[in-house]
Backbone as CSV, one residue per row, in Angstrom:
resi,resn,N_x,N_y,N_z,CA_x,CA_y,CA_z,C_x,C_y,C_z
1,UNK,112.913,126.532,51.350,112.605,125.309,51.377,112.858,124.414,50.247
2,UNK,112.761,124.941,49.072,112.962,124.419,47.819,114.343,124.008,47.893
3,UNK,115.297,124.477,48.356,116.735,124.259,48.490,116.942,122.986,49.273
4,UNK,115.943,122.997,50.396,115.753,121.688,51.434,115.570,120.225,50.513
5,UNK,114.471,120.776,49.782,113.934,119.630,49.310,114.736,119.047,48.063
6,UNK,115.692,120.065,47.186,116.596,119.520,46.691,117.586,118.822,47.019
7,UNK,117.970,119.272,48.170,119.344,118.521,48.786,118.659,117.395,49.357
8,UNK,117.736,116.899,49.772,116.988,115.963,50.177,116.757,114.771,48.908
9,UNK,116.526,115.102,48.068,116.291,114.672,46.536,118.032,114.259,46.091
10,UNK,118.674,114.891,46.473,120.085,114.731,45.888,120.608,113.657,46.805
11,UNK,120.497,113.739,48.071,120.572,112.723,49.092,120.152,111.267,48.729
12,UNK,118.977,111.440,48.486,118.268,110.339,48.163,118.711,109.694,46.694
13,UNK,119.407,110.460,45.971,119.716,109.976,44.616,121.127,109.224,45.055
14,UNK,122.159,109.836,46.020,123.469,109.475,46.058,123.255,107.923,47.092
15,UNK,121.970,108.033,47.766,121.975,106.700,48.338,121.327,105.560,47.819
16,UNK,120.771,105.774,46.767,120.128,105.069,45.679,121.548,104.609,44.843
17,UNK,122.018,105.406,44.387,123.287,105.353,43.841,124.202,104.291,44.262
18,UNK,124.377,104.697,45.435,125.241,103.816,46.224,124.739,102.654,46.538
19,UNK,123.467,102.227,46.655,122.878,101.166,47.152,122.893,100.370,45.602
20,UNK,122.752,100.980,44.496,122.744,100.619,43.279,124.225,99.658,43.172
21,UNK,125.156,100.722,43.472,126.587,100.026,43.261,126.783,98.933,44.441
22,UNK,126.580,98.904,45.515,126.346,97.704,46.374,125.834,96.597,45.971
23,UNK,124.554,96.882,45.235,123.641,95.588,44.639,124.404,95.114,43.315
24,UNK,124.928,96.067,42.800,125.421,95.317,41.405,127.064,94.484,41.858
25,UNK,127.594,95.258,43.063,128.776,94.706,43.679,128.435,93.059,44.325
26,UNK,127.186,93.014,44.669,126.715,91.874,45.713,126.221,91.339,44.736
27,UNK,125.750,91.602,43.530,125.184,90.580,42.248,126.289,89.937,41.800
28,UNK,127.296,90.682,41.408,128.370,90.412,40.808,129.611,89.348,41.817
29,UNK,129.245,89.318,43.211,129.903,88.708,44.025,129.251,87.153,44.018
30,UNK,127.712,87.505,44.045,127.015,86.113,44.133,127.162,85.413,42.687
31,UNK,126.877,86.079,41.840,127.211,85.494,40.778,128.586,84.626,40.176
32,UNK,129.519,85.483,41.131,130.875,84.673,41.091,130.986,83.394,41.964
33,UNK,130.120,83.650,42.966,129.908,82.562,44.092,129.248,81.298,43.363
34,UNK,128.249,81.802,42.732,127.435,80.504,41.921,128.032,79.845,41.004
35,UNK,129.115,80.862,40.241,130.133,80.252,39.226,130.846,79.318,39.779
36,UNK,131.472,79.878,41.166,132.426,78.640,41.751,131.771,77.505,42.067
37,UNK,130.568,77.760,42.694,129.859,76.879,43.206,129.480,75.865,42.357
38,UNK,129.129,76.305,40.763,128.874,75.624,40.017,129.976,74.628,39.573
39,UNK,131.496,75.220,39.553,132.282,74.359,38.936,132.620,73.345,40.083
40,UNK,132.411,73.932,41.249,132.688,72.639,42.463,131.712,71.741,42.182
41,UNK,130.485,71.962,42.280,129.623,71.059,41.679,129.740,70.217,40.668
42,UNK,130.167,70.728,39.315,130.656,70.156,38.669,131.749,69.433,38.293
43,UNK,133.018,69.442,39.510,134.309,68.870,39.849,133.586,67.499,40.442
44,UNK,132.487,67.834,41.539,132.154,66.835,42.547,131.328,66.198,41.568
45,UNK,130.512,66.512,40.754,129.715,65.487,39.982,130.405,64.442,38.961
46,UNK,131.922,65.175,38.618,133.022,64.387,37.714,133.507,63.640,38.654
47,UNK,133.947,63.622,39.894,134.425,62.688,40.664,133.301,61.815,41.052
48,UNK,132.242,62.090,41.296,131.231,61.062,41.865,130.734,60.104,40.496
49,UNK,131.022,60.595,38.907,130.762,59.774,38.032,132.097,58.909,37.800
50,UNK,133.257,59.462,38.061,134.263,58.784,38.108,134.552,57.375,39.119
51,UNK,133.974,58.112,40.261,134.070,57.164,41.387,132.905,55.654,41.034
52,UNK,131.499,56.472,40.262,130.763,55.445,40.144,131.731,54.591,39.047
53,UNK,132.151,55.179,38.059,132.680,54.198,37.297,133.691,53.179,37.532
54,UNK,134.773,53.726,38.526,135.578,52.911,39.031,134.967,51.609,40.150
55,UNK,133.740,52.029,40.620,133.237,51.126,41.487,132.411,50.107,40.294
56,UNK,131.896,50.540,39.358,131.307,49.488,38.494,132.443,48.691,37.948
57,UNK,133.291,49.067,37.257,134.582,48.748,36.650,135.271,47.625,37.784
58,UNK,135.554,48.089,39.207,136.036,47.037,39.937,135.094,46.155,40.570
59,UNK,133.731,46.229,40.680,132.667,45.262,40.872,132.438,44.621,39.703
60,UNK,132.590,44.794,38.568,132.601,43.831,37.432,134.084,42.993,37.253
61,UNK,135.038,43.355,37.749,136.575,42.909,37.916,136.294,41.613,38.946
62,UNK,135.845,42.497,40.205,135.968,41.112,41.411,134.636,40.191,40.848
63,UNK,133.683,40.415,40.256,132.905,39.090,39.979,133.339,38.415,38.865
64,UNK,134.202,39.016,37.962,134.862,38.102,36.908,135.989,37.287,37.704
65,UNK,136.621,37.859,38.563,137.774,37.128,39.325,137.202,36.166,40.309
66,UNK,135.760,36.733,40.586,134.982,35.742,41.718,134.719,34.559,40.790
67,UNK,134.447,34.338,39.808,134.204,33.692,38.608,135.358,32.713,38.336
68,UNK,136.115,33.319,38.227,137.363,32.341,37.574,137.882,31.880,38.728
69,UNK,137.864,32.609,40.099,137.865,31.677,41.487,137.343,30.626,41.370
70,UNK,136.012,30.506,41.471,135.121,29.450,41.453,135.300,28.564,40.479
71,UNK,135.222,28.966,39.350,135.869,27.826,38.319,136.957,26.883,38.756
72,UNK,138.124,27.683,38.989,139.165,27.175,39.338,139.424,26.332,40.351
73,UNK,138.375,26.650,41.460,138.075,25.429,42.753,137.413,24.484,42.393
74,UNK,136.298,24.529,41.451,135.874,23.540,40.948,136.384,22.815,40.010
75,UNK,137.344,23.243,39.323,138.202,22.454,38.578,139.111,21.848,39.647
76,UNK,139.790,22.543,40.391,140.651,21.527,41.459,139.969,20.619,41.977
77,UNK,138.816,20.793,42.377,137.726,19.676,43.402,138.073,18.574,42.138
78,UNK,137.451,18.946,40.996,137.330,17.917,39.913,138.901,16.955,39.850
79,UNK,139.821,17.725,39.772,141.068,17.106,39.699,141.478,16.311,40.982
80,UNK,141.124,16.776,41.875,141.301,15.997,42.914,140.129,14.661,43.138
81,UNK,139.473,14.581,42.601,138.336,13.623,42.208,138.774,12.523,41.629
82,UNK,139.625,13.163,40.354,139.971,12.289,39.362,141.367,11.624,39.724
83,UNK,142.002,12.339,40.726,143.106,11.750,41.278,142.733,10.727,42.196
84,UNK,141.911,10.848,42.831,141.330,10.005,44.111,140.817,8.825,43.457
85,UNK,140.173,8.794,42.589,139.656,7.834,41.671,140.853,7.076,40.917
86,UNK,141.707,7.830,40.158,142.859,7.336,39.540,143.649,6.315,40.612
87,UNK,143.890,6.855,41.940,144.376,5.822,42.844,143.935,4.944,43.391
88,UNK,142.460,4.897,43.042,141.662,3.589,43.430,141.606,2.622,42.342
89,UNK,141.960,3.521,41.163,142.168,2.429,39.979,143.269,1.551,40.111
90,UNK,144.406,2.487,40.551,146.047,1.850,40.596,146.056,0.763,41.481
91,UNK,145.533,1.302,42.966,145.440,0.329,43.778,144.433,-0.939,43.688
92,UNK,143.432,-0.952,42.706,142.649,-1.909,42.419,143.573,-2.905,41.672
93,UNK,144.396,-2.220,40.603,145.044,-2.994,39.659,146.453,-3.625,40.566
94,UNK,146.805,-2.778,41.693,147.989,-3.542,42.136,147.411,-4.709,43.413
95,UNK,146.352,-4.522,43.647,145.678,-5.413,44.541,145.356,-6.798,43.828
96,UNK,145.002,-6.304,42.521,144.866,-7.775,41.808,145.663,-8.442,41.099
97,UNK,146.520,-7.791,40.911,147.426,-8.466,40.133,148.546,-9.439,41.127
98,UNK,148.729,-10.836,40.509,149.239,-11.869,41.733,150.870,-11.780,41.704
99,UNK,151.425,-10.746,40.989,152.660,-10.298,41.065,153.417,-9.178,42.048
100,UNK,154.409,-9.250,42.046,155.298,-7.902,42.898,155.090,-6.728,41.849
101,UNK,154.673,-5.666,42.283,155.165,-4.233,41.704,155.804,-3.370,42.523
102,UNK,156.874,-2.982,41.991,157.767,-1.954,42.810,158.068,-0.897,41.870
103,UNK,158.787,-0.008,42.712,159.628,1.138,42.124,160.942,1.382,42.906
104,UNK,161.962,1.456,42.163,163.144,1.066,42.607,163.979,2.556,42.596
105,UNK,164.894,2.837,43.411,166.016,3.942,43.117,167.160,3.453,43.025
106,UNK,167.697,3.570,41.820,168.623,2.963,41.216,169.920,4.061,41.868
107,UNK,170.042,5.143,42.028,170.758,6.001,42.237,171.118,5.834,43.826
108,UNK,169.971,5.786,44.715,170.498,5.535,46.101,170.065,4.083,46.585
109,UNK,170.006,3.134,45.668,169.807,1.796,45.737,168.570,1.549,47.049
110,UNK,167.694,1.927,46.654,166.526,1.488,47.689,165.096,1.567,47.308
111,UNK,164.228,0.781,47.717,162.981,0.553,47.075,162.037,2.029,47.477
112,UNK,161.055,2.266,46.879,160.497,3.401,46.880,158.956,3.015,46.918
113,UNK,158.546,1.865,46.353,157.372,1.484,46.456,156.991,0.032,46.480
114,UNK,156.458,-0.893,47.207,156.284,-2.377,46.695,154.781,-2.422,47.203
115,UNK,153.818,-3.274,46.183,152.283,-3.054,46.292,152.190,-4.257,47.748
116,UNK,150.956,-4.228,48.138,150.709,-5.181,49.090,150.658,-6.821,48.905
117,UNK,150.903,-6.818,47.806,150.920,-8.214,47.333,151.899,-9.107,48.233
118,UNK,153.243,-8.422,48.324,154.065,-9.053,48.815,154.047,-9.697,50.279
119,UNK,153.049,-9.284,50.903,152.494,-10.131,51.695,151.875,-11.406,51.640
120,UNK,151.359,-11.617,50.643,150.886,-12.933,50.252,151.702,-13.739,49.663
121,UNK,153.044,-13.189,48.803,153.897,-13.879,48.167,155.294,-14.418,49.062
122,UNK,155.495,-13.392,49.878,156.516,-13.706,50.989,156.233,-13.830,52.517
123,UNK,154.969,-13.459,52.569,154.305,-13.695,54.041,154.854,-12.567,55.049
124,UNK,155.647,-11.404,54.680,155.796,-10.514,55.698,154.544,-9.798,55.812
125,UNK,154.554,-9.496,57.314,153.495,-8.741,57.494,153.659,-7.012,57.509
126,UNK,152.409,-6.166,57.399,152.807,-4.833,56.847,153.709,-4.129,57.990
127,UNK,153.991,-4.382,59.303,154.227,-3.799,60.088,155.947,-4.366,59.978
128,UNK,156.066,-5.226,59.579,157.533,-6.108,59.122,158.134,-5.429,58.312
129,UNK,157.196,-5.093,56.936,157.516,-4.320,55.882,158.023,-3.084,56.112
130,UNK,157.280,-2.346,56.894,157.260,-1.220,57.551,158.963,-0.830,58.380
131,UNK,159.014,-2.015,59.099,160.262,-2.041,59.737,161.468,-2.214,59.054
132,UNK,161.408,-2.917,57.781,162.410,-2.869,57.083,162.773,-1.511,56.168
133,UNK,161.681,-0.362,56.275,161.752,0.881,55.614,162.273,0.684,54.005
134,UNK,162.895,1.574,53.616,163.257,2.026,52.087,164.468,0.450,51.433
135,UNK,164.818,-0.112,52.651,166.070,-1.035,52.282,165.444,-2.686,52.370
136,UNK,163.824,-2.535,52.011,163.535,-4.187,51.829,164.185,-5.091,51.118
137,UNK,164.415,-4.549,50.090,165.299,-5.480,49.019,166.511,-5.944,49.492
138,UNK,167.261,-5.218,50.202,168.605,-5.503,50.956,168.512,-6.567,51.866
139,UNK,167.221,-6.709,52.550,167.153,-7.403,53.756,166.434,-8.673,53.345
140,UNK,166.052,-9.019,52.147,165.321,-10.012,51.989,166.430,-10.699,50.622
141,UNK,166.927,-9.951,50.254,167.673,-10.349,48.794,168.627,-11.499,49.103
142,UNK,168.991,-12.449,48.165,170.016,-13.700,48.575,171.516,-12.710,48.550
143,UNK,172.444,-13.067,49.443,173.502,-12.234,49.380,174.214,-12.413,47.960
144,UNK,174.094,-13.621,47.253,174.811,-13.798,45.966,174.274,-13.063,44.842
145,UNK,173.048,-12.469,45.249,172.254,-11.673,44.149,172.666,-9.968,44.442
146,UNK,173.041,-9.669,45.371,172.795,-8.215,45.703,173.638,-7.295,44.776
147,UNK,174.805,-8.153,43.931,175.388,-7.232,43.196,174.202,-6.880,41.918
148,UNK,173.213,-7.616,41.710,172.458,-7.047,40.398,171.612,-5.935,40.400
149,UNK,171.339,-5.426,41.767,170.793,-4.285,42.045,171.843,-3.181,41.911
150,UNK,173.013,-3.553,42.796,174.288,-2.252,42.855,174.360,-2.166,40.985
151,UNK,174.869,-3.100,40.630,175.106,-2.939,39.069,174.193,-2.247,38.243
152,UNK,172.608,-1.942,38.428,172.012,-1.861,37.568,172.199,-0.658,37.086
153,UNK,172.885,0.661,37.998,172.531,1.814,37.405,173.643,1.795,36.551
154,UNK,174.898,1.059,36.578,175.774,1.419,35.273,175.129,0.181,33.911
155,UNK,174.214,-0.548,34.043,173.825,-1.309,32.929,172.492,-0.570,32.262
156,UNK,172.238,0.763,33.025,171.056,1.476,32.647,171.507,2.647,31.913
157,UNK,172.926,2.852,31.604,173.164,4.134,31.269,172.839,4.348,29.969
158,UNK,172.569,3.306,28.990,172.245,3.235,27.870,170.892,2.709,27.619
159,UNK,170.098,2.823,28.607,168.830,2.418,28.415,167.654,3.638,28.085
160,UNK,166.934,3.095,27.297,165.867,3.880,26.889,164.674,3.533,27.690
161,UNK,163.822,4.633,27.817,162.445,4.494,28.444,161.564,2.993,27.682
162,UNK,161.857,2.928,26.607,161.004,1.709,25.950,161.956,0.464,26.286
163,UNK,163.063,0.482,26.735,164.065,-0.901,26.971,163.339,-1.782,28.203
164,UNK,163.231,-2.868,28.142,162.690,-3.830,29.170,164.144,-4.535,29.730
165,UNK,164.153,-4.526,30.925,165.325,-4.849,31.749,164.753,-6.021,32.525
166,UNK,165.588,-7.181,32.222,164.941,-8.532,32.734,166.272,-9.071,34.024
167,UNK,165.694,-9.466,35.010,166.818,-9.786,35.986,165.881,-10.728,36.661
168,UNK,166.921,-11.787,37.146,166.253,-13.071,37.823,167.234,-13.294,39.274
169,UNK,166.431,-13.276,40.341,167.453,-13.078,41.686,166.281,-13.987,42.683
170,UNK,166.819,-14.194,43.901,166.444,-14.707,45.036,166.016,-13.965,46.169
171,UNK,164.716,-14.071,46.944,164.486,-13.723,48.025,163.873,-14.552,48.938
172,UNK,164.236,-14.046,50.582,164.083,-14.999,51.610,162.482,-14.763,51.647
173,UNK,161.412,-15.553,52.216,160.351,-15.396,52.507,160.374,-15.536,54.186
174,UNK,159.083,-15.188,54.787,159.036,-15.153,56.133,159.422,-16.089,56.881
175,UNK,159.731,-17.450,56.208,159.913,-18.967,56.784,161.266,-19.008,56.470
176,UNK,162.062,-18.245,55.937,163.483,-18.477,55.719,163.930,-19.088,54.417
177,UNK,162.630,-19.454,53.663,162.859,-20.304,52.355,163.706,-19.284,51.415
178,UNK,164.074,-19.556,50.462,164.565,-18.872,49.329,163.710,-18.898,48.284
179,UNK,163.121,-17.992,47.661,162.168,-18.027,46.548,162.990,-17.494,45.343
180,UNK,162.987,-17.973,44.089,163.266,-17.435,42.674,162.293,-16.291,42.375
181,UNK,162.405,-15.483,41.735,161.686,-13.903,40.977,162.313,-13.904,39.862
182,UNK,161.385,-13.316,38.728,161.926,-13.081,37.713,161.216,-11.696,37.524
183,UNK,161.887,-10.951,37.144,161.187,-9.237,37.077,161.608,-8.559,35.653
184,UNK,160.693,-7.832,35.075,161.009,-7.031,34.127,160.644,-5.669,34.420
185,UNK,161.652,-4.659,34.262,161.200,-3.432,34.364,161.678,-2.346,33.417
186,UNK,161.107,-1.080,33.666,161.281,-0.400,32.610,161.756,0.968,33.360
187,UNK,162.661,2.042,32.670,162.885,2.963,33.129,161.434,4.140,33.433
188,UNK,161.276,4.555,34.765,160.291,5.305,35.095,160.270,6.551,35.599
189,UNK,161.834,7.315,35.789,162.009,8.738,35.729,163.525,8.527,35.631
190,UNK,163.954,9.652,34.826,165.412,9.941,34.914,165.617,11.230,35.312
191,UNK,167.191,11.884,35.957,167.533,12.958,36.164,167.695,13.747,35.372
192,UNK,167.993,15.444,35.789,168.123,16.337,34.977,168.880,16.104,33.798
193,UNK,170.096,15.166,34.036,171.079,14.759,33.071,170.782,13.594,32.640
194,UNK,169.826,13.392,32.299,169.275,12.116,31.522,169.769,10.654,32.422
195,UNK,170.352,10.883,33.212,170.475,9.712,34.121,169.352,8.714,34.838
196,UNK,169.413,7.441,34.765,168.495,6.942,35.173,168.001,6.985,36.809
197,UNK,166.794,7.078,37.009,166.685,7.547,38.356,165.893,6.419,39.283
198,UNK,164.535,6.310,38.553,163.667,5.282,39.270,163.319,4.417,38.141
199,UNK,163.298,3.227,38.483,162.675,1.757,37.500,161.390,1.432,38.206
200,UNK,160.453,0.931,37.243,159.182,0.354,37.667,159.324,-1.147,37.181
201,UNK,158.828,-2.061,38.183,159.181,-3.322,37.553,158.143,-4.038,38.345
202,UNK,157.842,-5.336,37.682,157.029,-6.432,37.869,157.851,-7.706,38.373
203,UNK,157.709,-8.620,39.273,158.250,-9.624,39.705,157.842,-10.574,39.861
204,UNK,157.894,-12.012,39.228,156.922,-12.962,39.296,157.619,-14.148,40.046
205,UNK,157.194,-14.769,41.022,157.553,-15.686,41.687,157.600,-16.810,40.593
206,UNK,159.006,-17.361,40.689,159.606,-18.315,39.527,160.018,-19.497,40.392
207,UNK,159.822,-19.848,41.532,160.722,-20.771,42.371,160.053,-22.491,41.703
208,UNK,158.632,-22.441,41.290,158.029,-23.648,41.125,158.586,-23.889,39.329
209,UNK,158.656,-22.805,38.759,159.340,-23.139,37.364,160.632,-23.539,37.321
210,UNK,161.314,-22.726,38.225,162.847,-23.222,38.325,163.004,-24.907,38.984
211,UNK,162.258,-25.455,39.874,162.051,-26.484,40.385,161.938,-27.377,39.145
212,UNK,160.812,-27.106,38.252,160.372,-28.012,37.519,161.482,-27.882,36.127
213,UNK,162.131,-26.604,36.037,163.337,-26.662,34.944,164.547,-27.878,35.827
214,UNK,164.710,-27.557,36.965,165.610,-28.496,37.467,165.403,-29.723,37.432
215,UNK,164.137,-29.992,37.644,163.686,-31.608,37.723,163.901,-32.112,36.101
216,UNK,163.379,-31.122,35.107,163.502,-31.619,33.822,165.114,-31.889,33.301
217,UNK,165.908,-30.707,33.815,167.314,-31.199,33.422,167.783,-32.242,34.279
218,UNK,167.636,-32.619,35.421,167.975,-33.992,36.110,167.179,-35.279,35.301
219,UNK,166.138,-34.982,34.854,165.367,-36.485,34.051,166.135,-36.228,32.527
220,UNK,166.788,-35.264,31.955,167.570,-35.402,31.110,168.884,-35.888,31.244
221,UNK,169.036,-35.803,32.248,170.845,-36.072,32.325,170.180,-37.631,32.623
222,UNK,169.356,-37.895,33.522,169.431,-39.350,34.198,169.024,-39.912,32.560
223,UNK,168.189,-39.401,31.553,168.029,-40.221,30.086,169.384,-40.050,29.396
224,UNK,170.262,-39.056,29.426,171.187,-39.299,28.670,172.172,-40.274,29.500
225,UNK,172.260,-40.820,30.669,172.932,-41.553,31.447,172.524,-42.945,30.517
226,UNK,171.419,-43.048,30.967,170.745,-44.633,30.570,171.238,-44.759,29.003
227,UNK,170.670,-43.958,28.328,171.173,-44.162,26.778,172.230,-44.216,26.349
228,UNK,173.197,-43.449,27.302,174.767,-43.962,26.912,175.036,-45.428,27.486
229,UNK,174.361,-45.698,28.543,174.479,-47.066,28.851,174.014,-48.243,28.118
230,UNK,172.804,-48.080,27.702,172.126,-48.526,26.660,173.135,-49.043,25.192
231,UNK,173.691,-47.824,24.920,174.405,-47.770,23.682,175.572,-48.543,24.205
232,UNK,176.194,-48.298,25.113,177.373,-49.221,25.442,177.205,-50.820,25.384
233,UNK,175.580,-50.926,26.325,175.478,-52.680,26.492,175.362,-53.132,24.849
234,UNK,174.577,-52.346,23.882,174.259,-52.449,22.774,175.576,-52.724,22.000
235,UNK,176.869,-51.712,22.258,178.061,-52.314,21.375,178.710,-53.465,22.148
236,UNK,178.885,-54.266,23.544,179.221,-55.128,24.081,178.546,-56.221,23.411
């Protein structure tokens, strides 16, 4: 009987020892799993922190870019408003001046711009001027004065921006009458090779002045003839 009890106790001790070993192994496994889980959680936390920082930095950058973009848009809107206002100002000046304003391409020998005042001075309608295209001057310029614009490029080779170019020529109005014009031009743009490209000019209708000069010259000639006749009579 005692033997059986001892065997039973031994068996129980072995079971307890086996369970203790199993529990220790399970404990180590759990500790390892907890450790690995902790590592994974730390890594996940690092990733979340990294992502949070990236999101914050990206959000800050996007807000900054958005702010700069809005500022640029506002700046462009302001520039466009200023350009429109400047264009209106230029248009008011060109409409108010009593003379012709023009931009002429001396390389292609064609007019780039003529202010609306031409309709009052020469009588051509907007549609007629539009029909002439960029060769307006060629259509209305006197045949004897065409060489003035054709030779202008050669005359401009040594001309600086500050130099004033003075020309006198005739243009035909809508009624077929030849009108004299005195123009003063300056170089508006040069090519990359520093060759004259565009000139900006203003032309004044000098027909009445030319008529007055001619009348004055005729009066002077008549006076000279009369004085010569009086001198001849006096000598006789």
